[in-house]
Coordinates of C-alpha atoms in Angstrom, one line a residue:
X86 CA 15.4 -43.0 23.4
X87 CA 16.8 -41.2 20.2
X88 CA 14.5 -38.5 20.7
X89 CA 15.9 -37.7 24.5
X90 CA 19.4 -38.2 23.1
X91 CA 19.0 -35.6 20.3
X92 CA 17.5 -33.1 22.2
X93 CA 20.0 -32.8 24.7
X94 CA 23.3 -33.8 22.5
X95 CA 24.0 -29.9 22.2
X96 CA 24.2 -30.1 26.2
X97 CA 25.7 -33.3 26.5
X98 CA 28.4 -32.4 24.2
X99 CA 29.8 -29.7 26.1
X100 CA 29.5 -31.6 29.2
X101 CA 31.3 -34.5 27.9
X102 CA 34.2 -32.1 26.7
X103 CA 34.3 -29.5 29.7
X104 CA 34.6 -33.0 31.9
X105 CA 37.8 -34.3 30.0
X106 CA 40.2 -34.4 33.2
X107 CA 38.1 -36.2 35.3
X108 CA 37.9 -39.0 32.1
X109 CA 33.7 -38.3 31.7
X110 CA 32.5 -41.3 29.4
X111 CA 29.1 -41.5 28.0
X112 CA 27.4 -44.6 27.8
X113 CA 24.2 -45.1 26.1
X114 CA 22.1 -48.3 26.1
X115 CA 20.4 -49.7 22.9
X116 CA 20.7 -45.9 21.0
X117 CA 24.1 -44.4 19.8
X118 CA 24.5 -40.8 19.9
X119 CA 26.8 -40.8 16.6
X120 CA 23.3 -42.6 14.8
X121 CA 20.5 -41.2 17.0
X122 CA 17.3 -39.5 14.9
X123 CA 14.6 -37.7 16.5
X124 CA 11.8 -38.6 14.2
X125 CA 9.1 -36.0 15.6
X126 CA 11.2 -33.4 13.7
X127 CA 10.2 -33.1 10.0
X128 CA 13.5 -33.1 8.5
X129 CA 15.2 -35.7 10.7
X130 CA 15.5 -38.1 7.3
X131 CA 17.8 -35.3 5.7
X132 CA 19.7 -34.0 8.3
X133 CA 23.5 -35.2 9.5
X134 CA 23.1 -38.1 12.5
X135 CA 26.3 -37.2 13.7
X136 CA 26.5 -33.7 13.4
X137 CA 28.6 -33.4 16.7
X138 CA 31.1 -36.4 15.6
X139 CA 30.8 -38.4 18.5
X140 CA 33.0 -40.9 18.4
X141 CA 31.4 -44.2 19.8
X142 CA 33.1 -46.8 20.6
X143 CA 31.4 -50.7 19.3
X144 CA 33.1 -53.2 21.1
X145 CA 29.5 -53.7 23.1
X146 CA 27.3 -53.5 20.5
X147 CA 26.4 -57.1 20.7
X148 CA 25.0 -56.4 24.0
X149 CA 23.3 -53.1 22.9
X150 CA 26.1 -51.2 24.7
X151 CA 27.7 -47.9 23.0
X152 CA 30.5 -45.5 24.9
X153 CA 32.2 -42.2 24.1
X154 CA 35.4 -42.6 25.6
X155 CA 36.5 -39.3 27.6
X156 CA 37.4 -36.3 25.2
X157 CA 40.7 -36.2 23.2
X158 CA 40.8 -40.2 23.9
X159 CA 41.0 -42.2 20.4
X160 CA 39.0 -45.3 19.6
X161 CA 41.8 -47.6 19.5
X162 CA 43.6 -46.3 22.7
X163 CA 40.3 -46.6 24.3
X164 CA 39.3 -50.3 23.2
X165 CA 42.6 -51.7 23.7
X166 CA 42.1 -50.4 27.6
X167 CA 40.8 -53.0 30.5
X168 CA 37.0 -53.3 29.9
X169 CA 34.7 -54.8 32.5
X170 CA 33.9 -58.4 31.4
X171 CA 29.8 -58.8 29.7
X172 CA 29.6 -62.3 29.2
X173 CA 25.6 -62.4 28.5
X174 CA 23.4 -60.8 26.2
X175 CA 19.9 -60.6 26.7
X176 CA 19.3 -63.3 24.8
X177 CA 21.9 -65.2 26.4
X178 CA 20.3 -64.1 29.8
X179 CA 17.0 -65.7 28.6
X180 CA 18.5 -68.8 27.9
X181 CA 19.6 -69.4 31.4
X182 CA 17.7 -71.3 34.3
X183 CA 17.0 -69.8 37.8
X184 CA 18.0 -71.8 40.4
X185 CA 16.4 -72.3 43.9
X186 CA 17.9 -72.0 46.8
X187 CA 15.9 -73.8 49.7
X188 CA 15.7 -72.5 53.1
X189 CA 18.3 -69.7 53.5
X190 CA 16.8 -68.5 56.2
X191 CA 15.2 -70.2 59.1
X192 CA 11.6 -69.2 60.4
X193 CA 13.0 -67.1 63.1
X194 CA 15.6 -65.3 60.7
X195 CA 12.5 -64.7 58.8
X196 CA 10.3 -63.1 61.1
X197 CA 13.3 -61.2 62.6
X198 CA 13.8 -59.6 59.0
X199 CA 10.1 -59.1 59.0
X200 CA 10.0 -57.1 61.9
X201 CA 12.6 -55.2 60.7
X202 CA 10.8 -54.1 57.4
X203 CA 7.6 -53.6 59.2
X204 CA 9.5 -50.8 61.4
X205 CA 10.9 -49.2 59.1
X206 CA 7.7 -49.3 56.7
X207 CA 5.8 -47.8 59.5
X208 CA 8.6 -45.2 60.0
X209 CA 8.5 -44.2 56.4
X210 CA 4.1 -43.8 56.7
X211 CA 5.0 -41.4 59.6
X212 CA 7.4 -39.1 57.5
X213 CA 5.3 -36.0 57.1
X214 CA 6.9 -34.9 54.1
X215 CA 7.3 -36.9 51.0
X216 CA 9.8 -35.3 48.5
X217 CA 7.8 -34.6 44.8
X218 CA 10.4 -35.0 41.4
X219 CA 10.8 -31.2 41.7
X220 CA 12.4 -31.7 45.2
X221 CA 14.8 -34.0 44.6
X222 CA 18.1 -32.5 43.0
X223 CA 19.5 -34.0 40.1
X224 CA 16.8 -37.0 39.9
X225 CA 16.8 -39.2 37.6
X226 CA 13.2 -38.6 36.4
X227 CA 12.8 -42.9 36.2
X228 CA 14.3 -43.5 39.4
X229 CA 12.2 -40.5 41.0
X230 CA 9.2 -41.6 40.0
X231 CA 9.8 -45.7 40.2
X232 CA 10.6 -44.5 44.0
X233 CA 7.0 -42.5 44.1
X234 CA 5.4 -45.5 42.7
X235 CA 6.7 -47.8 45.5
X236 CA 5.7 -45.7 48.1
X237 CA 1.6 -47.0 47.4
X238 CA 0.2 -49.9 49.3
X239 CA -0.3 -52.1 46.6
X240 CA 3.4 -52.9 46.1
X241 CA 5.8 -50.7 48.8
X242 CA 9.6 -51.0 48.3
X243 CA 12.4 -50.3 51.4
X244 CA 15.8 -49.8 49.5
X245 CA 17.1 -51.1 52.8
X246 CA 21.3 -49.8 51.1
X247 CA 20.1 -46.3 50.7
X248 CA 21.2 -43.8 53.4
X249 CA 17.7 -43.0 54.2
X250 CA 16.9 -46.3 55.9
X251 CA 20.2 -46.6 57.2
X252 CA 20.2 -43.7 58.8
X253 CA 17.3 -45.1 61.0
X254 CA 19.0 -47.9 62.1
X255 CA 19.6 -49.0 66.0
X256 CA 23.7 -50.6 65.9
X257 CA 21.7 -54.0 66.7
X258 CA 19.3 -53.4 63.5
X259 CA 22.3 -52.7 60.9
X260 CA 24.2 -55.8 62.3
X261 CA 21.4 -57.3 61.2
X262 CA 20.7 -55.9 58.2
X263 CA 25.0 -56.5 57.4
X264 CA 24.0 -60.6 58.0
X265 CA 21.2 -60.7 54.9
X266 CA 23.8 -59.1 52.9
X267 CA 26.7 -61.0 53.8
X268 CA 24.5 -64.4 53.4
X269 CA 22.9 -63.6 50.5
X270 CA 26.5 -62.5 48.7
X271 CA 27.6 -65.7 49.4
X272 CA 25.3 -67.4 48.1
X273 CA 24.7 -65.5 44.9
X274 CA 28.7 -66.2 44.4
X275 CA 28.4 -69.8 44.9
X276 CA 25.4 -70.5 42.7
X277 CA 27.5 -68.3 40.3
X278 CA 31.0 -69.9 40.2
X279 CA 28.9 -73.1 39.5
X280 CA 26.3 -71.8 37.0
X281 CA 27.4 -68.7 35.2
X282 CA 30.7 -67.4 35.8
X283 CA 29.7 -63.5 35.8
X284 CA 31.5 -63.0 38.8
X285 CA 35.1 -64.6 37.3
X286 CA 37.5 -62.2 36.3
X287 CA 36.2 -59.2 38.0
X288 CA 38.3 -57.2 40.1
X289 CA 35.7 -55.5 42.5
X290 CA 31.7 -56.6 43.2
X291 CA 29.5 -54.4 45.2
X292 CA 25.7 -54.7 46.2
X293 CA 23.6 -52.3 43.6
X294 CA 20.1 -52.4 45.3
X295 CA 19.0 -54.0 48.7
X296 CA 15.5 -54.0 48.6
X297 CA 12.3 -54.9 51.1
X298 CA 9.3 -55.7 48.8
X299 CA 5.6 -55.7 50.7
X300 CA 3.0 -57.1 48.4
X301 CA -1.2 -56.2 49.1
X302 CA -4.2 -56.7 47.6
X303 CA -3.9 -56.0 44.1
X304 CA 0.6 -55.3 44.2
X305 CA 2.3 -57.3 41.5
X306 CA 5.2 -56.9 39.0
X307 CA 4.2 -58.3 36.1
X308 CA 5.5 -55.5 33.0
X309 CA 6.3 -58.8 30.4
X310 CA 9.3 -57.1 29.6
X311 CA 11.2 -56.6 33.1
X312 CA 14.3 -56.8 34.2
X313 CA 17.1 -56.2 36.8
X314 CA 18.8 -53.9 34.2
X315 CA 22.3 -52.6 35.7
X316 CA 23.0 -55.8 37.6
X317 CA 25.0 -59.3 37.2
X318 CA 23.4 -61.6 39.4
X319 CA 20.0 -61.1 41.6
X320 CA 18.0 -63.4 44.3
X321 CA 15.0 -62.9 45.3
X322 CA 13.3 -64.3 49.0
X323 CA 10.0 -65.0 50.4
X324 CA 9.4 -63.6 53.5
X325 CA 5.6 -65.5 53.9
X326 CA 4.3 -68.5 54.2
X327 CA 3.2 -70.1 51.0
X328 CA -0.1 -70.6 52.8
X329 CA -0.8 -67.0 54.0
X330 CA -1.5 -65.5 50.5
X331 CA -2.8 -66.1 47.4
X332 CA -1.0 -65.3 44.0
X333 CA 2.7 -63.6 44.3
X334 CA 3.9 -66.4 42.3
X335 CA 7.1 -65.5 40.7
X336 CA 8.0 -66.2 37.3
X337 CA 10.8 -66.6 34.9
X338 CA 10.6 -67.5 30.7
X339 CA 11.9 -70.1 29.0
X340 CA 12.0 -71.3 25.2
X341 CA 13.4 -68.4 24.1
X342 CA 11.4 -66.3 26.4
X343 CA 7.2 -67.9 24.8
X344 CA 7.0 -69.5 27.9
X345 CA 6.4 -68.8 31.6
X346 CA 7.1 -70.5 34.4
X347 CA 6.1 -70.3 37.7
X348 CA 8.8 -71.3 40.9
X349 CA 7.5 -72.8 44.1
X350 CA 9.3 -71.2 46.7
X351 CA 8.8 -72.1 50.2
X352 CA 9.2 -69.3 53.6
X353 CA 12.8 -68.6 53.2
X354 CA 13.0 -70.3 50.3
X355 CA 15.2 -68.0 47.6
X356 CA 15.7 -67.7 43.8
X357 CA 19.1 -66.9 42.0
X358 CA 18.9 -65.7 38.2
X359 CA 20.9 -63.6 36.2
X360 CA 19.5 -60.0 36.3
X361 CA 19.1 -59.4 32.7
X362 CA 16.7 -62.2 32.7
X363 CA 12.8 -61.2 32.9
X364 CA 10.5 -61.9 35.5
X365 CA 6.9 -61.4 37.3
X366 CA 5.5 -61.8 40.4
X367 CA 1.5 -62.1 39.8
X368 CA -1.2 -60.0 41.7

């Protein structure tokens, strides 16, 4: 927010120049540090925005994107640089349809991934000591707590890529656990080369979160304004039988976002949607 960002400018200016050789960019999503106003502060009207002179580079804007390229680097040299490719904005995002993918993993695959997120679910439980914020150097506050959060039984999260859980892993478990990625990469790419296009023109793709969700009475992800911020693509599987729950429906907008709807997804079943567009999965 602009008041986080004026706060710690001071700070964030000296880190930005001190980190010059190693070509330290800010980026800042949505607020610019060269236009950023703390309005708590009684004379924020009056006083210089840009006190600092950041220079922020534009080119994003449109996406609500704004970078200071690394100290002593000009605007123009900066901008004529290779940028990654953002071919949607969020309104563009909105616009677009999730597509099901049936059956990408048979009944046994299923329970076999299952099993897998059960053991290491019951693994985490047993872990004596649960790391607070205050333990955890250099958290990102969000992320700490977001992590905290997920740790209840209403809605539990494994981030199955993190080197916690794959530090638990038999050589037979992360083989495994190498075979959801692998498949569902592929067909993330597919459905994208026939769809979208995010993944054209880009020279390297990686996977930014692997996750295991486990849904109880009352879990649910329904924040109307959610999203898989960060990402290109994401797909989503169920892991249950239709017939074995009630509610965890998930759910995309349409119409310019006024208008849910709801995707019948069968065990196995998954969902591929570009990550800037929201979703929900009901209680």
């Amino acid at each position: 927010t602009a008041h986080g960002l004026v706060r710690i400018a001071s700070w964030l200016h000296t880190e930005w120049k001190q980190g010059a050789q190693r070509g330290l960019r800010l980026v800042t999503c949505v607020e610019s540090l060269d236009t950023a106003v703390d309005f708590t502060q009684s004379d924020a009207l009056f006083s210089d925005p840009n006190e600092l002179n950041w220079p922020v580079c534009r080119d994003h804007e449109r996406w609500g994107v704004f970078i200071v390229p690394p100290f002593s680097e000009t605007l123009e040299h900066w901008s004529q640089g290779e940028q990654p490719p953002l071919k949607l904005s969020r309104s563009e995002a909105e616009a677009t349809q999730a597509k099901l993918q049936p059956k990408l993993f048979s009944n046994e695959e299923v329970q076999r991934i299952n099993a897998l997120g059960k053991h290491l679910l019951g693994l985490e439980a047993e872990a004596e000591d649960v790391p607070t914020l205050f333990d955890i150097p250099d958290a990102n506050f969000h992320a700490a707590a977001e992590a905290a959060l997920h740790k209840l039984g209403g809605h539990r999260i494994l981030y199955l890529h993190s080197k916690e859980v794959r530090g638990t892993l038999s050589e037979e478990q992360a083989e495994l656990l190498d075979q959801i990625e692998s498949r569902l990469l592929d067909v993330m790419s597919a459905t994208d080369s026939t769809n979208w296009g995010l993944f054209a023109d880009r020279k390297q793709l990686s996977v930014r979160s692997l996750e295991y969700h486990a849904y109880s009475d009352g879990g649910s992800v329904m924040d109307p304004e959610h999203r898989d911020d960060g990402s290109l693509l994401t797909i989503s599987v169920l892991l249950s039988s239709p017939e074995s729950f009630q509610g965890g429906v998930f759910s995309t907008f349409a119409d310019s976002g006024s208008t849910h709807v709801e995707h019948s997804l069968g065990m196995g079943d998954g969902i591929v949607f570009v990550s800037e567009k929201r979703h929900n999965v009901s209680p």
